[in-house]
Short mmCIF file of C-alpha atoms and ligand atoms in Angstrom, two decimals:
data_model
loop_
_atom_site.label_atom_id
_atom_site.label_comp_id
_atom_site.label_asym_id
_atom_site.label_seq_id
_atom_site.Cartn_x
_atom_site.Cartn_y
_atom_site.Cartn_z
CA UNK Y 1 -12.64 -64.95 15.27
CA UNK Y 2 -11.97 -68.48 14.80
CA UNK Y 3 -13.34 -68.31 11.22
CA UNK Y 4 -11.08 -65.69 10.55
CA UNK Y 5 -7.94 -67.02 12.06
CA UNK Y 6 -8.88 -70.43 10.31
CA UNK Y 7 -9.18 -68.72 6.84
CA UNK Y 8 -6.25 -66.93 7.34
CA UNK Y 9 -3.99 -70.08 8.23
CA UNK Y 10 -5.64 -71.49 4.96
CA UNK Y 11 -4.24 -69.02 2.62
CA UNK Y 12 -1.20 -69.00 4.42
CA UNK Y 13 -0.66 -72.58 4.00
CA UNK Y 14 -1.73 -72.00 0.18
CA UNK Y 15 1.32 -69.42 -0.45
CA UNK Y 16 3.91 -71.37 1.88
CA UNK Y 17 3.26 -75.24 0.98
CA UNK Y 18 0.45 -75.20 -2.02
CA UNK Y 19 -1.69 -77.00 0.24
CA UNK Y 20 -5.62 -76.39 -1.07
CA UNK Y 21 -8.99 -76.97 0.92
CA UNK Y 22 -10.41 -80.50 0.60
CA UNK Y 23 -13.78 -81.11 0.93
CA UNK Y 24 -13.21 -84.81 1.85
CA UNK Y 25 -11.17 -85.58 5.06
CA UNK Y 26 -10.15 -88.72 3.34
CA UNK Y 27 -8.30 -87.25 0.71
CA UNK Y 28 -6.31 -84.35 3.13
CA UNK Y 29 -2.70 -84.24 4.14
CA UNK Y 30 -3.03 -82.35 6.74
CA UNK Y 31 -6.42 -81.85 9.21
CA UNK Y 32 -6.69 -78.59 11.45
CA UNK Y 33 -9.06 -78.16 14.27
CA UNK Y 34 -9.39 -74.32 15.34
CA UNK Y 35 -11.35 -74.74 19.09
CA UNK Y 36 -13.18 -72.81 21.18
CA UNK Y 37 -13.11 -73.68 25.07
CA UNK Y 38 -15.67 -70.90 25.69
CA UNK Y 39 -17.53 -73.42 27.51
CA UNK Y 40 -16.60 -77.13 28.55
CA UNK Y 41 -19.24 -78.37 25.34
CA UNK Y 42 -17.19 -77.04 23.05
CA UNK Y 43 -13.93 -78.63 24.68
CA UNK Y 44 -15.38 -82.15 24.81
CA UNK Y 45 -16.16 -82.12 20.73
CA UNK Y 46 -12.43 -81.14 20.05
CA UNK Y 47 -11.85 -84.76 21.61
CA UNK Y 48 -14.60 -86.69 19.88
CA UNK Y 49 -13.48 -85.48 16.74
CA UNK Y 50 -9.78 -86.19 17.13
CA UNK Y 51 -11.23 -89.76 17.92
CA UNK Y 52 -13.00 -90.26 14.22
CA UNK Y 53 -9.30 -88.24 12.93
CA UNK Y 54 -7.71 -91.50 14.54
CA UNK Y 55 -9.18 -94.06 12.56
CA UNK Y 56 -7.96 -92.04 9.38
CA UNK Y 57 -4.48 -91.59 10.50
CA UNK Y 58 -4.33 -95.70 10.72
CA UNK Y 59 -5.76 -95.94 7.21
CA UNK Y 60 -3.18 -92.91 6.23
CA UNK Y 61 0.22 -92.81 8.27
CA UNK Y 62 1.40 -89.57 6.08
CA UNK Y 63 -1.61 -87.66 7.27
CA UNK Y 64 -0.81 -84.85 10.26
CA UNK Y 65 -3.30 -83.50 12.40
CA UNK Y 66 -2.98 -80.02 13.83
CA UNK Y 67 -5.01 -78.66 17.16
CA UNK Y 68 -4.97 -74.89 17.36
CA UNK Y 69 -7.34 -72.06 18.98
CA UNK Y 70 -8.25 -71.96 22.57
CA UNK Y 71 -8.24 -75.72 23.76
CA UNK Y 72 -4.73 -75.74 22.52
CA UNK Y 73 -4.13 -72.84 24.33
CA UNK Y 74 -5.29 -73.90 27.40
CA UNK Y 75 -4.19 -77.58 27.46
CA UNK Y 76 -0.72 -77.86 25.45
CA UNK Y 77 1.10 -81.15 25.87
CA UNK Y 78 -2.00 -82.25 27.41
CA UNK Y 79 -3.32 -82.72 24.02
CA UNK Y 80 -1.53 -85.08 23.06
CA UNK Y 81 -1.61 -87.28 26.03
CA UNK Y 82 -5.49 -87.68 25.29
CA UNK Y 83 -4.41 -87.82 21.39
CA UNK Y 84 -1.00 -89.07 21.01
CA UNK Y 85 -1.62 -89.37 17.16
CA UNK Y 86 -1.80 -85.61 16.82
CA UNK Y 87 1.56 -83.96 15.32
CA UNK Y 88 0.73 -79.99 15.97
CA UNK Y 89 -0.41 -77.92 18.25
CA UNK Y 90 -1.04 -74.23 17.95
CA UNK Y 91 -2.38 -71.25 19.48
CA UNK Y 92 -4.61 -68.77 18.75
CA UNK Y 93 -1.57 -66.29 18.23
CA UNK Y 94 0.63 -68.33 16.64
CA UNK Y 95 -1.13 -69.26 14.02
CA UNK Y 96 1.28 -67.75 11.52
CA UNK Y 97 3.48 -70.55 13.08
CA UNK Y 98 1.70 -73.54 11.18
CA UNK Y 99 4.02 -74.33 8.17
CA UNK Y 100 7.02 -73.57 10.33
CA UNK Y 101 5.47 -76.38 13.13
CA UNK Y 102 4.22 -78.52 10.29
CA UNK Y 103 7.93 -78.50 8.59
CA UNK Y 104 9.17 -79.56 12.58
CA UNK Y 105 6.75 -82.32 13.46
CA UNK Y 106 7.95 -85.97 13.32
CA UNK Y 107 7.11 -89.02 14.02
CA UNK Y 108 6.04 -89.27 17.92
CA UNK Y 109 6.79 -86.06 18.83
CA UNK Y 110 4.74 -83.17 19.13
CA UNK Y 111 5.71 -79.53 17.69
CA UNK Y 112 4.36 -77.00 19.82
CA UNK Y 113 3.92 -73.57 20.24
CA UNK Y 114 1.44 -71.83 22.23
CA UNK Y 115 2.78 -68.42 23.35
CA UNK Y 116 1.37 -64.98 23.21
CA UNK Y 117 3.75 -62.92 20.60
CA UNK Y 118 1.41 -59.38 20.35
CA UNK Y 119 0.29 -59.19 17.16
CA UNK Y 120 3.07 -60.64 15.10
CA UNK Y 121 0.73 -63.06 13.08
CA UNK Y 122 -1.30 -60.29 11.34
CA UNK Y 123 2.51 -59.23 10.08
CA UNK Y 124 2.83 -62.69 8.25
CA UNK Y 125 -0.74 -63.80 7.49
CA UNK Y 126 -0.58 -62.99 3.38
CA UNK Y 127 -3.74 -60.65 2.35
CA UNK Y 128 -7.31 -62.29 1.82
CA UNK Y 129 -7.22 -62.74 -2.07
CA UNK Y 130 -10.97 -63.98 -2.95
CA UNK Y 131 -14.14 -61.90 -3.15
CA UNK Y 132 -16.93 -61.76 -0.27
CA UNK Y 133 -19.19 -58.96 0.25
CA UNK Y 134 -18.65 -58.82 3.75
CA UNK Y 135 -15.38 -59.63 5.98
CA UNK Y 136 -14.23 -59.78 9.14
CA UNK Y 137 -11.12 -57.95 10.55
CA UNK Y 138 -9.36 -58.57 13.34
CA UNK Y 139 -8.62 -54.97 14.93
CA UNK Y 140 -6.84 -56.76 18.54
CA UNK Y 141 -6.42 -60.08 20.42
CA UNK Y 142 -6.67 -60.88 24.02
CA UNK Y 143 -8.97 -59.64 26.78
CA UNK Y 144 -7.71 -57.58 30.15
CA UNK Y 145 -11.31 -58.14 31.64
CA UNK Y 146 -10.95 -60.81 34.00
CA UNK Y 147 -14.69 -61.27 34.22
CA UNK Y 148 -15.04 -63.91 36.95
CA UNK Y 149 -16.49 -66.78 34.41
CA UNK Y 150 -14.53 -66.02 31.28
CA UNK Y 151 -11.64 -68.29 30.35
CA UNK Y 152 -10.29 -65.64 27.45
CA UNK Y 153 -7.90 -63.66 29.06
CA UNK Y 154 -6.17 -67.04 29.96
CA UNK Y 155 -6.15 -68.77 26.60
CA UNK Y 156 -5.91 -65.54 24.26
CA UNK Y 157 -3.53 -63.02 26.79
CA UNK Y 158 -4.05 -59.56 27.14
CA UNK Y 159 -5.36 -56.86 25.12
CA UNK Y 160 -3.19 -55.93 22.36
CA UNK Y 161 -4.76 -53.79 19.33
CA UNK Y 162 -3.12 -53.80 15.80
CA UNK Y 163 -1.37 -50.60 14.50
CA UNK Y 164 -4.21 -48.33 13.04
CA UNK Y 165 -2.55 -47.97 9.72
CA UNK Y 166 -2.54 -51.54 9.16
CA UNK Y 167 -6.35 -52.45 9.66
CA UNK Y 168 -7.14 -49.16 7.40
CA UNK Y 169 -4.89 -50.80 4.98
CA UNK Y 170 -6.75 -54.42 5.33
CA UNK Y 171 -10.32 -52.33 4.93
CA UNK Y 172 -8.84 -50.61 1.76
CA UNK Y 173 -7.60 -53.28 -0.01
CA UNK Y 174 -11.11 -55.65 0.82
CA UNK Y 175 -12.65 -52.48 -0.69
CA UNK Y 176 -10.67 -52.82 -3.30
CA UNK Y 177 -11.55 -56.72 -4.15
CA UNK Y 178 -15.39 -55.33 -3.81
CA UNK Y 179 -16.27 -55.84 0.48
CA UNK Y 180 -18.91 -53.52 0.78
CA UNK Y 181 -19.16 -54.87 4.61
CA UNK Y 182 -16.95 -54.86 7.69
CA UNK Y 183 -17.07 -56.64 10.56
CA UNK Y 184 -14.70 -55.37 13.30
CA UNK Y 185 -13.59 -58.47 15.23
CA UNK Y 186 -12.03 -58.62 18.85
CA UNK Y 187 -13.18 -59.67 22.26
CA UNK Y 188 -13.68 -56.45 23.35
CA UNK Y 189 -13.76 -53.71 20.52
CA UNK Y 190 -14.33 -50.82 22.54
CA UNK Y 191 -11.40 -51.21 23.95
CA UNK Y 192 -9.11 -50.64 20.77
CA UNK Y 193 -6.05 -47.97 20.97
CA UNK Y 194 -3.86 -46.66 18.36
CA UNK Y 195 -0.79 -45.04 19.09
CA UNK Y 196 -2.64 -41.55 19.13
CA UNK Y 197 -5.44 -42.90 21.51
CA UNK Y 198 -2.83 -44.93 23.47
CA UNK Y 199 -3.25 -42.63 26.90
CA UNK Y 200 -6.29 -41.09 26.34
CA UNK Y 201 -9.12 -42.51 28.98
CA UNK Y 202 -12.42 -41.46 26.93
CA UNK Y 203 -13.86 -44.72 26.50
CA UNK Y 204 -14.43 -46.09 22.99
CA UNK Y 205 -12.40 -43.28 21.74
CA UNK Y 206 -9.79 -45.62 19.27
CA UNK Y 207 -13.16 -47.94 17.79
CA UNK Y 208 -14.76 -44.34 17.17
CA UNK Y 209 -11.69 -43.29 15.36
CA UNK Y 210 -11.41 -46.12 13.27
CA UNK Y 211 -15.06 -46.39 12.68
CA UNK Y 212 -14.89 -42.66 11.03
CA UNK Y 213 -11.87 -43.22 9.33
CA UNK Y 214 -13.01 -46.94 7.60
CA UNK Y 215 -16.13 -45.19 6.95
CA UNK Y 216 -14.18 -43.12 4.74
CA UNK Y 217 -13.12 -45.84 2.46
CA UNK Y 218 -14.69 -45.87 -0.98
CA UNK Y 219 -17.27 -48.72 -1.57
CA UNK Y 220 -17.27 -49.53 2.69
CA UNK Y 221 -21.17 -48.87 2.92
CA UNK Y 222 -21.94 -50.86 6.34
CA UNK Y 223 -19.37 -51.30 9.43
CA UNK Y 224 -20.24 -53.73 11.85
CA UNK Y 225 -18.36 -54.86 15.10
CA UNK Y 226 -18.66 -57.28 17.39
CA UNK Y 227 -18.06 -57.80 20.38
CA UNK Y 228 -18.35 -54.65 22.73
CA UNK Y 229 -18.43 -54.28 26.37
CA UNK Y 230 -21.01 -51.68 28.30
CA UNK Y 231 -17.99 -50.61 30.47
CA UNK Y 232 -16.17 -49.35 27.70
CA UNK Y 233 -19.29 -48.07 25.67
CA UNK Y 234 -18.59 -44.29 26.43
CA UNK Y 235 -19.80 -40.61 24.27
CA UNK Y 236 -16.88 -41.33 21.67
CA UNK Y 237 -17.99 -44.61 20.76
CA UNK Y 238 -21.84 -43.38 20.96
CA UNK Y 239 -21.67 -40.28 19.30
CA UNK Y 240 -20.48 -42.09 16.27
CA UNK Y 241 -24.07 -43.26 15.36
CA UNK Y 242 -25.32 -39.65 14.82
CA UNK Y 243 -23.09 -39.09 12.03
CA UNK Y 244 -21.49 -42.09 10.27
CA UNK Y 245 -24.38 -43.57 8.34
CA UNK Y 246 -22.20 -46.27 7.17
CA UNK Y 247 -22.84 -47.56 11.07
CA UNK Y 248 -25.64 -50.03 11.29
CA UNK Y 249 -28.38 -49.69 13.04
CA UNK Y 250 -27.35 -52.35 15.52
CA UNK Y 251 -25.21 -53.08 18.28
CA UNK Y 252 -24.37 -56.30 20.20
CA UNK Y 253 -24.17 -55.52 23.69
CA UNK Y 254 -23.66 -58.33 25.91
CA UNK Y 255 -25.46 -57.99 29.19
CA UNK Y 256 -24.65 -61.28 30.82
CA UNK Y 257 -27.64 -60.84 33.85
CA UNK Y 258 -29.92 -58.51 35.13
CA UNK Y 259 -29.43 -58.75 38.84
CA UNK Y 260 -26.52 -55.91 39.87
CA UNK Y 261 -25.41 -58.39 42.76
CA UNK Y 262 -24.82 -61.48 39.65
CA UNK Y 263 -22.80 -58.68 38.01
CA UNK Y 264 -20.39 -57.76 40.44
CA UNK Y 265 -19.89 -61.49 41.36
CA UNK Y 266 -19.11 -61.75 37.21
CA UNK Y 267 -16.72 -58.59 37.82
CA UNK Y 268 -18.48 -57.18 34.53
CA UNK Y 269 -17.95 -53.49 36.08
CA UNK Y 270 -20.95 -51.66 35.25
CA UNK Y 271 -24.85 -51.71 36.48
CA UNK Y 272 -28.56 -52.30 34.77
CA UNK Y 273 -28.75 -48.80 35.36
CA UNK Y 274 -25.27 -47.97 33.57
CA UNK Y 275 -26.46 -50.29 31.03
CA UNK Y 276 -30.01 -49.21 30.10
CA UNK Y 277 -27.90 -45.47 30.02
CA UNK Y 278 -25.65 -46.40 27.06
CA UNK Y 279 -29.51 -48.06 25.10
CA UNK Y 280 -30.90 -45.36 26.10
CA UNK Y 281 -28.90 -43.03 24.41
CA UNK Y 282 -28.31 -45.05 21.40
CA UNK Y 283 -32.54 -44.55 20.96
CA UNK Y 284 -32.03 -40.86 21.02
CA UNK Y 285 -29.87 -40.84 18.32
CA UNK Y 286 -31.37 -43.84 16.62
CA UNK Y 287 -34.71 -44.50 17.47
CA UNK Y 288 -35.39 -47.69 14.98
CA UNK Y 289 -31.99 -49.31 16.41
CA UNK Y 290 -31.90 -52.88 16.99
CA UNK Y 291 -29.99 -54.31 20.17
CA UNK Y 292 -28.91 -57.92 20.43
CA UNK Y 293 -27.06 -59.22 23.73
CA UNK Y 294 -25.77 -62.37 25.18
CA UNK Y 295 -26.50 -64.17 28.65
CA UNK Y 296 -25.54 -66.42 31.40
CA UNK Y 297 -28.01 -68.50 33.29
CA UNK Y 298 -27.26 -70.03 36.38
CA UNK Y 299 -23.85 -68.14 37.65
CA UNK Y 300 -22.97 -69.42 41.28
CA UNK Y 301 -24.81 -68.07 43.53
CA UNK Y 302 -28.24 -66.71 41.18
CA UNK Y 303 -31.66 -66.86 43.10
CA UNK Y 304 -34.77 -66.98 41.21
CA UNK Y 305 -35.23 -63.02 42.18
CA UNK Y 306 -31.92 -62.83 40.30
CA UNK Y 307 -33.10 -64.85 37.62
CA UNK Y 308 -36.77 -62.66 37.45
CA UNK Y 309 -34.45 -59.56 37.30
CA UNK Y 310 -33.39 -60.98 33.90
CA UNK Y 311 -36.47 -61.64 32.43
CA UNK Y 312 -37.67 -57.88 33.46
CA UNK Y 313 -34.49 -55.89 31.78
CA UNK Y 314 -35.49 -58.46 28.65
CA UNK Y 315 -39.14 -56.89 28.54
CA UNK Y 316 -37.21 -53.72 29.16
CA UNK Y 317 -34.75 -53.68 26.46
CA UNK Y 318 -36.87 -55.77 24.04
CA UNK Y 319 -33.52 -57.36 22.96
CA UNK Y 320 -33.31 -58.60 18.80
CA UNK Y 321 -31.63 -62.42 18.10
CA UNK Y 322 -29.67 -63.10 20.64
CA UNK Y 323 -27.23 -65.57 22.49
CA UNK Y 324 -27.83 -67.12 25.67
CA UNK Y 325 -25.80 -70.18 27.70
CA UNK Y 326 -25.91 -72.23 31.05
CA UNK Y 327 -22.98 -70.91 33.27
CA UNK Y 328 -20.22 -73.48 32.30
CA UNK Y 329 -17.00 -73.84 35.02
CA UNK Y 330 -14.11 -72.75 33.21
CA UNK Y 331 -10.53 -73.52 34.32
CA UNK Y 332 -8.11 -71.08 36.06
CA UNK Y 333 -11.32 -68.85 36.51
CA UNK Y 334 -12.13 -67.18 39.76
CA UNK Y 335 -16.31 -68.29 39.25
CA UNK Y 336 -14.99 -71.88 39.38
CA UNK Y 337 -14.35 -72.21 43.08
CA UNK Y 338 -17.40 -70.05 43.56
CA UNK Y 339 -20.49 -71.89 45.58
CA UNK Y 340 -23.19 -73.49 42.97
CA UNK Y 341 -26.13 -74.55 44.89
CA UNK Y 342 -28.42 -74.18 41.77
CA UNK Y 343 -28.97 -77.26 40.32
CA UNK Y 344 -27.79 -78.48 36.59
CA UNK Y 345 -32.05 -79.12 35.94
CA UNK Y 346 -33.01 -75.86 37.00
CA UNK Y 347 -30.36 -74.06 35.33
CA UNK Y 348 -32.02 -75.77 32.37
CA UNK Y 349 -35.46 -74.96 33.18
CA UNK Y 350 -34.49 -71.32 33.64
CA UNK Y 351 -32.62 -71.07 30.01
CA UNK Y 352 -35.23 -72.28 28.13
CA UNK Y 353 -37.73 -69.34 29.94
CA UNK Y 354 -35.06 -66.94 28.77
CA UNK Y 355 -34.93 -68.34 25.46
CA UNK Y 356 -38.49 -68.43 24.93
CA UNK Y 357 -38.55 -64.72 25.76
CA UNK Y 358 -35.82 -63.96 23.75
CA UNK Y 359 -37.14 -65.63 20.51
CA UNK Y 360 -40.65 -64.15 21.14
CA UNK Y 361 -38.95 -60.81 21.15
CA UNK Y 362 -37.02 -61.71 17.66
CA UNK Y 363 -40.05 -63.35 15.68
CA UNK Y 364 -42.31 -60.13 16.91
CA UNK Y 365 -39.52 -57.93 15.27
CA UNK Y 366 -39.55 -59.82 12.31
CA UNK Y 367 -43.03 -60.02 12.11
CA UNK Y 368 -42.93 -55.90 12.12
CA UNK Y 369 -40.57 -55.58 9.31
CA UNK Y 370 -43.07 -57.06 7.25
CA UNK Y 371 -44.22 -54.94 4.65
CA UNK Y 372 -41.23 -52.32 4.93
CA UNK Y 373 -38.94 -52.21 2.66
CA UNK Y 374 -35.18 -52.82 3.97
CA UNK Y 375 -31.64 -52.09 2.39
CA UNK Y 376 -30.03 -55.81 1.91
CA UNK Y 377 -26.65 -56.27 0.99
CA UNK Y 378 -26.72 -59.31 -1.28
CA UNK Y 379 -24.47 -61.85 0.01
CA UNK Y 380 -24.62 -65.03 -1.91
CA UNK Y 381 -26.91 -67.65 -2.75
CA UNK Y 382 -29.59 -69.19 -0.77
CA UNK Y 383 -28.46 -71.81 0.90
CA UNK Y 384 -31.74 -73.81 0.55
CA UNK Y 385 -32.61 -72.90 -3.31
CA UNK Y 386 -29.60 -72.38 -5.29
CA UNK Y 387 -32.08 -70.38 -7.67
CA UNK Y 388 -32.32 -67.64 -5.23
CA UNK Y 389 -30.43 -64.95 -3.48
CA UNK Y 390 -29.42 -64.21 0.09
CA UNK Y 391 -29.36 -60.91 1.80
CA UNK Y 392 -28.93 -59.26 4.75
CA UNK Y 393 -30.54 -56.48 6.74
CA UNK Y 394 -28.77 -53.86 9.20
CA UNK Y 395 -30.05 -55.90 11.59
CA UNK Y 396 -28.19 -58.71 10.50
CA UNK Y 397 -31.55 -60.98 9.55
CA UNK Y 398 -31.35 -63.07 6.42
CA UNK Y 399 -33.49 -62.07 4.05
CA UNK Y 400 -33.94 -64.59 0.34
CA UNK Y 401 -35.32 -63.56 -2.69
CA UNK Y 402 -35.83 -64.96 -6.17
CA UNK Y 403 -36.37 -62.81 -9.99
CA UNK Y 404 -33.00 -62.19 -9.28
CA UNK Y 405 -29.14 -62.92 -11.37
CA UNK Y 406 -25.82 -63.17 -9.39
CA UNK Y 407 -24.72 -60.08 -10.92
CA UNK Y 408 -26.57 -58.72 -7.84
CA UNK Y 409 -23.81 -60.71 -5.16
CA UNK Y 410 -21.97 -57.93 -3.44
CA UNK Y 411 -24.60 -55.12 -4.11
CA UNK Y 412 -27.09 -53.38 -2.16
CA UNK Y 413 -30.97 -53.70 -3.28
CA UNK Y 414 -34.20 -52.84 -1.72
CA UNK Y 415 -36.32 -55.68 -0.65
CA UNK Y 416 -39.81 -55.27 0.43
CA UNK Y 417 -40.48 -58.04 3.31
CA UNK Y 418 -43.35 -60.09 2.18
CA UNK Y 419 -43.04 -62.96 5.09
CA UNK Y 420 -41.26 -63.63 8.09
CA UNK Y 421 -40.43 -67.37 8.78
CA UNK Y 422 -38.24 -68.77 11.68
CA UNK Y 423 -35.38 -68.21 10.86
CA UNK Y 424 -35.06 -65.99 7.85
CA UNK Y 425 -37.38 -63.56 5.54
CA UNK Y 426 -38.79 -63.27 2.16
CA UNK Y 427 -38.16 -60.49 0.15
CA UNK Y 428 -39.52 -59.23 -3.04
CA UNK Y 429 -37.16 -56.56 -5.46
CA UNK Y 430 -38.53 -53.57 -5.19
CA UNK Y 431 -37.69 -51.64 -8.55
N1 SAH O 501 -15.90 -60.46 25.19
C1 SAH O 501 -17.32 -60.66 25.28
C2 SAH O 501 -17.66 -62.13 25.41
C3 SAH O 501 -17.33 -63.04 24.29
S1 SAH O 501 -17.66 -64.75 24.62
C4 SAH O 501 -17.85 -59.94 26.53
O1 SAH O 501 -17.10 -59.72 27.46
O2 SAH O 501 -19.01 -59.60 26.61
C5 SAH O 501 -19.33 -64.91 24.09
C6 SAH O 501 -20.32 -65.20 25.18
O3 SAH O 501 -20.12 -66.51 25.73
C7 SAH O 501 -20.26 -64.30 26.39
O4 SAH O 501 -20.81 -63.05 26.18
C8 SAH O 501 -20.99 -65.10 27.44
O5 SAH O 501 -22.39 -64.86 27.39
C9 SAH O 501 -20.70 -66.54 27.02
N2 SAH O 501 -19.76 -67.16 27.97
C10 SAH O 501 -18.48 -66.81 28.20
N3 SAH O 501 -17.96 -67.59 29.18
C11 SAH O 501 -18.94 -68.44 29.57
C12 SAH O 501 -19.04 -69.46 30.57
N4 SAH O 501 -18.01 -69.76 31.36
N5 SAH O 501 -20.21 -70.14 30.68
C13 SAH O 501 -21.27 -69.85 29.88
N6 SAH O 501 -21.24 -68.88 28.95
C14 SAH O 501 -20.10 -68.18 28.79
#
C-alpha cells in the first residue's frame, strides 16, 4: 500500500509542481518518507533516517523533508519534536494534500495534516501514466477489525471502500496502457462494499463482485488481492475460484496462530477449525492451489502448547512463502497492557522454528514445480543479469530466463522449470 500511495504522491507532485524522481538524495528538493509502524522496527528506522536527512538539510537549507504514512499518523507534532528540521507531515489519507502542505511549510514551522477524509485522495491522485505489467489498486482504506495487536485501525481509520465504478475505471484504463495483472490492495479486501452490496451480510460478496466484473476487462488475465481476512472469507468470495480463471491459484490468508485460545486473545474472530473450512474448500475447487499466510510469535500470554499448535496447522496446511514476525507492542492497542511473561530470547528461538518450517515447506514446493511447465507473466528484467528476463508464476515465485528479447515484458509465456534456487527459479521457453 505504501508503494502505491508513494507512487501516487510522485505523479501527483509531477503534474502539480514538475518535481521528477532523483536517484541521488543530494541533488533533491524535496525528500519523502512513506512509514510503516506495523511494528516498533519499522518506527525506529523512520528516525535513523531523518538523522542522515539532517546532515543534508545543513549542507542544503532549501531542501524540505516530508514524513507521511503510518508513523505520521500515529505521532503528528511529535515528529517534529524528535526532528525539528522536518517541514511536512502527512498521513496516509491525505496524501493528495502534499503540494498543498509543501506550498504552506515555512521556515520553523511544521504544516500538518493527518486526518481521515474517506476516500477523497483517490478523487485527486492524477491516473498512473507509465507502463507495468502488473499494478496495484487500492479498492478501500482503513480497518474496523480491532484485532487486539494491530495498530491499523488507529493510524489508517475505519473501513471505507472506493465507489465500484471508479476502481473498474482504474482497471480499464491500466488495461488500456497494457497491465495484464491486478493486485487488489486494502487491509482487509474481503471486506469491500459497493453501494449495491452496502447492506448485504454475505461475506466477501462486494470483492466477488468486483473480481467478476475486472475479470471482464479486456487484456486483465490474472487478479490478485491481498490482504484477506478468514472471518470475512465466505461462499461469495469462494465460489469465485470455480469460475473466473483470471483468479490465481493463490490466496494469502493470514492465520496469525494456531492455538484457538491465542486467537480470541488477538480478537481475530474465527477458529483453526473455521479456518482449515475456508482451505478446505478452496482444494475442492482448486486442488493445485497454493496458500501463503502470515504469523505472530510470542503474543502475551502463548505457552509452548500454543506455540506446538502452530507448528501442527503448518504441517497441516503446508503453507507456500510466507510472512512471519515476533509480537511487537503497538501503541493505543488493547495487546499492549496484556501480561508478557515470554521472554524476548525465546520469542526468538520460537520464530526461527517457525521459519525454518515455513521455508522447508516453500523450497519443497519449488523443488516440485521442477520440470512442469508454468504460465509466467513476464515482468521485467532480471534484476541480477540485465541479459535476462523476469517472470512470475500464479503463485507469485520469480521465475528468470534467458534466449529471450524485451518484446516479451508484459506478455504471458510458458516456462518449463529447469531449477529451483533460494529464492527464485530457472526457466527455459518452451516453444
Ligand atoms: N489486515 C491484515 C494484516 C496486515 S499487517 C490481517 O488482518 O490479517 C501484516 C502482518 O503484520 C499481519 O498479518 C501480522 O502478521 C503482522 N503484524 C501486525 N501487527 C503486528 C504486531 N503488533 N506485531 C507483530 N506482527 C504484527
Amino acid at each position: 500500500m505504501n508503494e502505491y500511495d508513494s507512487k501516487a504522491v510522485g505523479d501527483l507532485l509531477n503534474s502539480t509542481h514538475g518535481f521528477e524522481i532523483s536517484n541521488n538524495p543530494e541533488d533533491a528538493d524535496l525528500i519523502l518518507l512513506n512509514t510503516c509502524s506495523i511494528r516498533e522496527k519499522a518506527e525506529e528506522k523512520v528516525f535513523h533516517e531523518l538523522g542522515r536527512w539532517k546532515k543534508l538539510k545543513e549542507k542544503n537549507p532549501n531542501l524540505k523533508i516530508g514524513v507521511g504514512g503510518c508513523v505520521a499518523s500515529q505521532e503528528g507534532e511529535k515528529i517534529a519534536k524528535r526532528a525539528p528540521f522536518v517541514d511536512l507531515v502527512f498521513g496516509p489519507q491525505t496524501i493528495h494534500k502534499v503540494p498543498l502542505l509543501l506550498d504552506s511549510s515555512k521556515e520553523n514551522s511544521l504544516a500538518i495534516d493527518i486526518s481521515f477524509p474517506k476516500t477523497e485522495k483517490f478523487d485527486v491522485i492524477p491516473k498512473k501514466n507509465d507502463f507495468s505489467p502488473s499494478s496495484f489498486v487500492s479498492i478501500m482504506e482503513g480497518c474496523n477489525k480491532y484485532c487486539s495487536f494491530c495498530v491499523v485501525p488507529h493510524t489508517r481509520g475505519h473501513e471505507i471502500s472506493r465507489p465500484l465504478d471508479d476502481i473498474l475505471e482504474e482497471v480499464k484504463h491500466l488495461s488500456n496502457k497494457g497491465t495484464r495483472e491486478i493486485v487488489f490492495l486494502g487491509q482487509n479486501v474481503n471486506a469491500y462494499k459497493d453501494s449495491e452490496t452496502l447492506e448485504n451480510k454475505k461475506k466477501g460478496l462486494g470483492l466477488a463482485n468486483l473480481i467478476r466484473q475486472s475479470a471482464e476487462i479486456e487484456n486483465i488475465d490474472r487478479i490478485r488481492f491481498t490482504t484477506s481476512h478468514p472471518f470475512e472469507f465466505g461462499e461469495e468470495l469462494i465460489n469465485v475460484y470455480k469460475d473466473v480463471p483470471e483468479l490465481v491459484n493463490h490466496v494469502h490468508l493470514p492465520l496469525q496462530s494456531g492455538s484457538n485460545k491465542i486467537l480470541k486473545l488477538m480478537r481475530r474472530r474465527y477458529s483453526i477449525k473455521s479456518y482449515i473450512e475456508i482451505i478446505e474448500k478452496l482444494k475442492k475447487i482448486r486442488p493445485a492451489i497454493s496458500i501463503s499466510s502470515d504469523f505472530i510469535v510470542g503474543f502475551p500470554g502463548e505457552t509452548q502448547k500454543d506455540f506446538k499448535a502452530t507448528l501442527d496447522v503448518v504441517d497441516e496446511v503446508g503453507f507456500d512463502e510466507s510472512f512471519s514476525f515476533v509480537y511487537s507492542p503497538r501503541p493505543n492497542t488493547t495487546a499492549k497492557e496484556m501480561e508478557d511473561l515470554v521472554t524476548y530470547e525465546e520469542k526468538k528461538s520460537r520464530l526461527y522454528k517457525l521459519q525454518e518450517k515455513l521455508t522447508n515447506n516453500a523450497q519443497r514446493i519449488s523443488r516440485r514445480m521442477v520440470g512442469k511447465v508454468e504460465r509466467c507473466l513476464v515482468t521485467g528484467v532480471s534484476k541480477k543479469d540485465p541479459s535476462e528476463l523476469q517472470s512470475r508464476t500464479e503463485n507469485n515465485r520469480v521465475v528468470n530466463f534467458g534466449d529471450s528479447d524485451d518484446s516479451l515484458i508484459g506478455k504471458f509465456v510458458d516456462l518449463e522449470i529447469v531449477d529451483s534456487r533460494s529464492n527464485s527459479l530457472r526457466g527455459v521457453l518452451v516453444q
